[in-house]
Structures are given as structure tokens and as C-alpha cells.
Amino acid sequence: MEQHRSHNPNPSHQNRPSAYKREREDNGRNHCENKHSRPNRPQNQSGPSRGQNPHSSLSLSTRRELYERDFPVYKQPVEVGCFSLDSERRFFNDGRQIRYYVEPDRRPNFDLRDGYKDRFIKRDDSVKEKLDHMLRWILANRSKLSARGTTASSCDLDIDFVTWRGHLTKLLTAPYETREGWQLAVTRFRGTLYISEVETEAARRDQENRTERHEEMMYWGYKFEQYTCADTVHSRPDPGGVVNTNEAFCTVVQTRLADHRLLFSGEVDCRDKDPNAPAAPACYIELKTSAEICTPKQRSNFHRFKLLKWWAQSFLPGVPRVVAGFRDEEGVVVAMETFPISKISHLIKNEHNCWKPTVCMNFCSDFLSFVKHIATEDNPSVVYLLSWEPRRDVTFSVHRDSPYCFLPHWFVEEMTSSQPSHQS
Ligand code: 0WD
Ligand code: CA
């Protein structure tokens, strides 16, 4: 394993303030001993490391002030497909698990504790699925993604990054996150960078030490979905049914952030049932529960912390609204409120020293540039592990044929051996 850290912040870069920190090989603190770990020249020649010593090692700062510049280009996300996971977590290349939103009363009195003991089937979260469902979707839809044109491309999917939406949410919120760090495994394969989360030690401990109350509260969000979603356009929600968290409907969207072409998938709770609703992802609705707000302090915390997460998660795939159920201490939903994503940044403007969407997006963009720059070896058995803890810089290490490898053989083999099958 090779470690990479830097010590000499170098904030200067023409007109693009860069958060990269560099360390020259000749400054006596070189950590790059293995030639395989040496970052090459960035692929992106306009990127922040142009003209740098290619043997420099790198880290990336998450300090907010480094990312306060113009909002980067973020193309309207386009849905290129979807998939479903059934009650036994089996994959289907279709939208069979989509649900339809049924608007409740303004004061609905939903009891979110109902059914926790006797009508709840919980997904086995010891099974680490990594990117597998997305990779399955990619194989089934490769012809939609393959390089246009006829000439051989170094990047045969025409995509720079493949990941889960949830991983990107963590990147967007990192400049404001003070509690939870993360680890992201990155592999470059046939020109595309795949990003898959690795559970941190701290997260594993937290999961093991969850209280019974916390376990039950995690159920409340799913129960709220059951109160507000129907299985078909014309049916009603069935609060007497079983909550099964194996079931999921996921959208797959394509977009571009600055010069990064992204393909990611995110779980979608439900859609507008109006037949005249706009096309996906604009018809999708994100459902949330949150503690009711009784004091100015609670309102301020809601704006500063919760709305940041809600905004980041839905802005990424172009989901236009969040419907929130506010619940009391007993888990009874006492109020409903809709938050249009485009209005959230105005809502928070009165908070002193609050989060800024531009900081989130610029950090994510610079992180992806950083990944392109360091993850140079195109090899499915090499993992670049990017690690971050609050108040620290992002650092990385390189691992070969290690337990961090996450691209499965079935994916590597099919991508290598066959041309895309031109099925629809
Ligand atoms: O391997 C992993 N570390 C992860 C896998 C982390 C996160 C997600 N997943 C997978 C699962 O297959 C899941 O079906 O991704 C899917 C959801 O992906 P996402 O949309 O990118 O994740 P995120 O935006 O974090 O969460 C969306 C919803 C959550 O709703 P709320 O309203 O609580 O944000 O997906 C659910 C949850 O309902 N969810 C998960 N479902 C299965 N496994 C997971 C998870 N680990 N995390 C959140
Ligand atoms: Ca949700």
C-alpha cells in the first residue's frame, strides 16, 4: 500500500483557485516509492495540475472558502433508464417497483411505529452490494451508452464516472460535514472511473452500537412511504401491508458537471400520478420525515443541516421536490410540507454563515478532477482509496489485488470480451 499526503499548500493557480496541495519530489518528503503510484499528467489539460511535476503527490482540501466561485456547469440530468429490486432484492431492468404519490391531509396523524414489530422485512445490510446493481444495468443497456461514432475510443462507455447518487451527495456536503468521514474506492477500467463507497471503521461501529430506539426510527421513513404511496395509478396506499426494504426503484441519469461526464443511479421514492406530469426525473418526488420544528433554534438547525442534505440528494438527479412529514417524539406525523428544490437556497438565505450550493458543486467538481489526475492506471484490480475525515484533507492510497477491489469478474469479462449487444 502506498500513502500519499502533502504538506505544502499551494493556493496559486492562474484564474482558477485550486484546492490541490502539492509536494515536489525534491523537497525531501516524497512518499511515492512505487512507480505505479506516481500520478501522471492529468488527463484534463486545463486542470489544476498543468505543468506540475508529474511526480508530485497530492491531497485535496475541503475548506469552504476555496470553492466560493461561480456555479459550475451542471447539465440538466437526463434519465437514461431505470431498474427495480424486488422483495427478494432481485434485479429487473425495468420500472416495476415505481410507486405513485397520494397526497395526504395537511395534518395526517400517521403512526409511524405501526407494524415495526410484526409487518417489517428489513434488507440484510451485511450484504455489501457495492456497484453491482448499476453494473448489471450497464451491461443490459450498453448499446445506449457506447461511444457514438465508429472509431475505437479509449473510453468505450463515453462516460467519465459511474457511481451511486448517494456517494455524490457525500461529496457535495463534505465542505460542511463535521461529523462523518468517508472512504471511496476508485477503479479506472476502459477509460471510465468507477466510484464505490467503503464502510469506515467508525460507521461500522455506529451500526453495531445502534440503540433499539434508533433502529425503530430508521423504520419510520419507510413507514411514511407506505402511508403516502400506492402501487398503481388508480390504487390507494395500503398502511396495513408489510414494509419490505428490499424493494427499490432506481433511476439512472446521465449529466455533466464541468468537464466530467457522469452516470449515476439513485433510489426514487415515488412519482406524480398525474398523466400530464412532466417526464422523469421531473415527475419524481423525494419523501422525508423529520422531527417537528418547535423553536427558532430547531428551525435554524433544520435549515443548516437537514436542508443541505435534502437539497444535495435531490438536486443531483434533478428531482424537483421533497415532500416532508414532520413527526412528534412518538412517531406521529403531525404536519406536511412540500419543499421545491429550486426554492431551498432562498429559504436558507437568512441563516448566518449558511451552506452554499456553489461550494458543494465546486468541491465535487474539483474532487472528480483530482480523481482523474491520480487514478491513472487502467486496471480493474487496482483501487485508489480516497479517505476523508472532517477537518482534514482528502488523501489517498493505492491497492492492488486487495479486498478493496469491487468490479466483479462477470462485469470485467463481459465488458472485455463482447461488443455491446444491440438490444433495447
Ligand atoms: O453500498 C453502499 N454503501 C450503498 C449502497 C450506500 C447507499 C446506497 N446503496 C445502494 C442500495 O442498493 C440502494 O438501493 O444504493 C441504493 C440507493 O442509492 P442512492 O439513492 O444512491 O442512496 P441515497 O441517496 O443515500 O439514499 C436514497 C434512499 C434512502 O432514502 P432516504 O430518504 O433515507 O435518503 O435509499 C435508501 C434509503 O431509503 N438507502 C439504502 N438502501 C439500501 N442500501 C441505503 C443502502 N445502503 N442507503 C440508503
Ligand atoms: Ca426518502
PDB file of N, CA, C and O in Angstrom, residues 282-306:
ATOM      1  N   ALA A 282     -38.339  14.811 -13.742  1.00  0.00           N
ATOM      2  CA  ALA A 282     -39.094  15.952 -13.191  1.00  0.00           C
ATOM      3  C   ALA A 282     -40.398  15.545 -12.499  1.00  0.00           C
ATOM      4  O   ALA A 282     -40.946  16.306 -11.712  1.00  0.00           O
ATOM      5  N   CYS A 283     -40.884  14.326 -12.757  1.00  0.00           N
ATOM      6  CA  CYS A 283     -42.123  13.881 -12.103  1.00  0.00           C
ATOM      7  C   CYS A 283     -41.854  13.167 -10.779  1.00  0.00           C
ATOM      8  O   CYS A 283     -42.788  12.773 -10.082  1.00  0.00           O
ATOM      9  N   TYR A 284     -40.574  12.993 -10.427  1.00  0.00           N
ATOM     10  CA  TYR A 284     -40.259  12.232  -9.217  1.00  0.00           C
ATOM     11  C   TYR A 284     -40.389  13.086  -7.953  1.00  0.00           C
ATOM     12  O   TYR A 284     -40.217  14.301  -7.981  1.00  0.00           O
ATOM     13  N   ILE A 285     -40.689  12.390  -6.854  1.00  0.00           N
ATOM     14  CA  ILE A 285     -40.853  13.050  -5.558  1.00  0.00           C
ATOM     15  C   ILE A 285     -40.029  12.307  -4.517  1.00  0.00           C
ATOM     16  O   ILE A 285     -40.078  11.076  -4.435  1.00  0.00           O
ATOM     17  N   GLU A 286     -39.262  13.067  -3.757  1.00  0.00           N
ATOM     18  CA  GLU A 286     -38.487  12.508  -2.648  1.00  0.00           C
ATOM     19  C   GLU A 286     -39.280  12.680  -1.359  1.00  0.00           C
ATOM     20  O   GLU A 286     -39.758  13.781  -1.063  1.00  0.00           O
ATOM     21  N   LEU A 287     -39.446  11.615  -0.592  1.00  0.00           N
ATOM     22  CA  LEU A 287     -40.179  11.672   0.672  1.00  0.00           C
ATOM     23  C   LEU A 287     -39.209  11.676   1.846  1.00  0.00           C
ATOM     24  O   LEU A 287     -38.196  10.950   1.821  1.00  0.00           O
ATOM     25  N   LYS A 288     -39.509  12.480   2.843  1.00  0.00           N
ATOM     26  CA  LYS A 288     -38.654  12.581   4.023  1.00  0.00           C
ATOM     27  C   LYS A 288     -39.515  12.699   5.261  1.00  0.00           C
ATOM     28  O   LYS A 288     -40.618  13.245   5.199  1.00  0.00           O
ATOM     29  N   THR A 289     -38.970  12.229   6.374  1.00  0.00           N
ATOM     30  CA  THR A 289     -39.584  12.572   7.660  1.00  0.00           C
ATOM     31  C   THR A 289     -38.558  13.345   8.469  1.00  0.00           C
ATOM     32  O   THR A 289     -37.343  13.195   8.273  1.00  0.00           O
ATOM     33  N   SER A 290     -39.065  14.190   9.364  1.00  0.00           N
ATOM     34  CA  SER A 290     -38.170  14.985  10.191  1.00  0.00           C
ATOM     35  C   SER A 290     -38.904  15.336  11.475  1.00  0.00           C
ATOM     36  O   SER A 290     -40.136  15.355  11.490  1.00  0.00           O
ATOM     37  N   ALA A 291     -38.149  15.593  12.532  1.00  0.00           N
ATOM     38  CA  ALA A 291     -38.773  15.978  13.804  1.00  0.00           C
ATOM     39  C   ALA A 291     -39.487  17.315  13.627  1.00  0.00           C
ATOM     40  O   ALA A 291     -38.986  18.203  12.927  1.00  0.00           O
ATOM     41  N   GLU A 292     -40.653  17.452  14.242  1.00  0.00           N
ATOM     42  CA  GLU A 292     -41.391  18.718  14.099  1.00  0.00           C
ATOM     43  C   GLU A 292     -40.558  19.856  14.680  1.00  0.00           C
ATOM     44  O   GLU A 292     -39.748  19.660  15.582  1.00  0.00           O
ATOM     45  N   ILE A 293     -40.763  21.046  14.115  1.00  0.00           N
ATOM     46  CA  ILE A 293     -39.955  22.206  14.482  1.00  0.00           C
ATOM     47  C   ILE A 293     -40.759  23.084  15.430  1.00  0.00           C
ATOM     48  O   ILE A 293     -41.829  23.571  15.070  1.00  0.00           O
ATOM     49  N   CYS A 294     -40.244  23.247  16.662  1.00  0.00           N
ATOM     50  CA  CYS A 294     -40.993  23.997  17.672  1.00  0.00           C
ATOM     51  C   CYS A 294     -40.296  25.276  18.109  1.00  0.00           C
ATOM     52  O   CYS A 294     -40.931  26.167  18.651  1.00  0.00           O
ATOM     53  N   THR A 295     -38.988  25.376  17.906  1.00  0.00           N
ATOM     54  CA  THR A 295     -38.255  26.554  18.388  1.00  0.00           C
ATOM     55  C   THR A 295     -37.431  27.157  17.246  1.00  0.00           C
ATOM     56  O   THR A 295     -37.127  26.477  16.268  1.00  0.00           O
ATOM     57  N   PRO A 296     -37.045  28.452  17.376  1.00  0.00           N
ATOM     58  CA  PRO A 296     -36.198  29.082  16.353  1.00  0.00           C
ATOM     59  C   PRO A 296     -34.875  28.328  16.168  1.00  0.00           C
ATOM     60  O   PRO A 296     -34.359  28.215  15.057  1.00  0.00           O
ATOM     61  N   LYS A 297     -34.337  27.819  17.247  1.00  0.00           N
ATOM     62  CA  LYS A 297     -33.076  27.058  17.175  1.00  0.00           C
ATOM     63  C   LYS A 297     -33.256  25.795  16.314  1.00  0.00           C
ATOM     64  O   LYS A 297     -32.409  25.450  15.487  1.00  0.00           O
ATOM     65  N   GLN A 298     -34.394  25.106  16.531  1.00  0.00           N
ATOM     66  CA  GLN A 298     -34.668  23.908  15.725  1.00  0.00           C
ATOM     67  C   GLN A 298     -34.839  24.266  14.252  1.00  0.00           C
ATOM     68  O   GLN A 298     -34.390  23.538  13.384  1.00  0.00           O
ATOM     69  N   ARG A 299     -35.491  25.401  14.013  1.00  0.00           N
ATOM     70  CA  ARG A 299     -35.674  25.824  12.619  1.00  0.00           C
ATOM     71  C   ARG A 299     -34.322  26.114  11.962  1.00  0.00           C
ATOM     72  O   ARG A 299     -34.050  25.702  10.840  1.00  0.00           O
ATOM     73  N   SER A 300     -33.470  26.801  12.703  1.00  0.00           N
ATOM     74  CA  SER A 300     -32.154  27.137  12.182  1.00  0.00           C
ATOM     75  C   SER A 300     -31.343  25.866  11.887  1.00  0.00           C
ATOM     76  O   SER A 300     -30.721  25.728  10.829  1.00  0.00           O
ATOM     77  N   ASN A 301     -31.367  24.914  12.805  1.00  0.00           N
ATOM     78  CA  ASN A 301     -30.647  23.655  12.573  1.00  0.00           C
ATOM     79  C   ASN A 301     -31.202  22.894  11.382  1.00  0.00           C
ATOM     80  O   ASN A 301     -30.455  22.300  10.608  1.00  0.00           O
ATOM     81  N   PHE A 302     -32.512  22.919  11.244  1.00  0.00           N
ATOM     82  CA  PHE A 302     -33.155  22.268  10.105  1.00  0.00           C
ATOM     83  C   PHE A 302     -32.635  22.883   8.800  1.00  0.00           C
ATOM     84  O   PHE A 302     -32.262  22.166   7.860  1.00  0.00           O
ATOM     85  N   HIS A 303     -32.565  24.204   8.748  1.00  0.00           N
ATOM     86  CA  HIS A 303     -32.070  24.878   7.539  1.00  0.00           C
ATOM     87  C   HIS A 303     -30.602  24.571   7.292  1.00  0.00           C
ATOM     88  O   HIS A 303     -30.190  24.302   6.165  1.00  0.00           O
ATOM     89  N   ARG A 304     -29.815  24.594   8.335  1.00  0.00           N
ATOM     90  CA  ARG A 304     -28.359  24.477   8.176  1.00  0.00           C
ATOM     91  C   ARG A 304     -27.911  23.061   7.870  1.00  0.00           C
ATOM     92  O   ARG A 304     -26.920  22.876   7.166  1.00  0.00           O
ATOM     93  N   PHE A 305     -28.570  22.077   8.423  1.00  0.00           N
ATOM     94  CA  PHE A 305     -28.070  20.706   8.288  1.00  0.00           C
ATOM     95  C   PHE A 305     -28.973  19.837   7.423  1.00  0.00           C
ATOM     96  O   PHE A 305     -28.525  19.213   6.473  1.00  0.00           O
ATOM     97  N   LYS A 306     -30.256  19.800   7.763  1.00  0.00           N
ATOM     98  CA  LYS A 306     -31.131  18.878   7.051  1.00  0.00           C
ATOM     99  C   LYS A 306     -31.395  19.340   5.621  1.00  0.00           C
ATOM    100  O   LYS A 306     -31.316  18.543   4.690  1.00  0.00           O
TER     101      LYS A 306
END
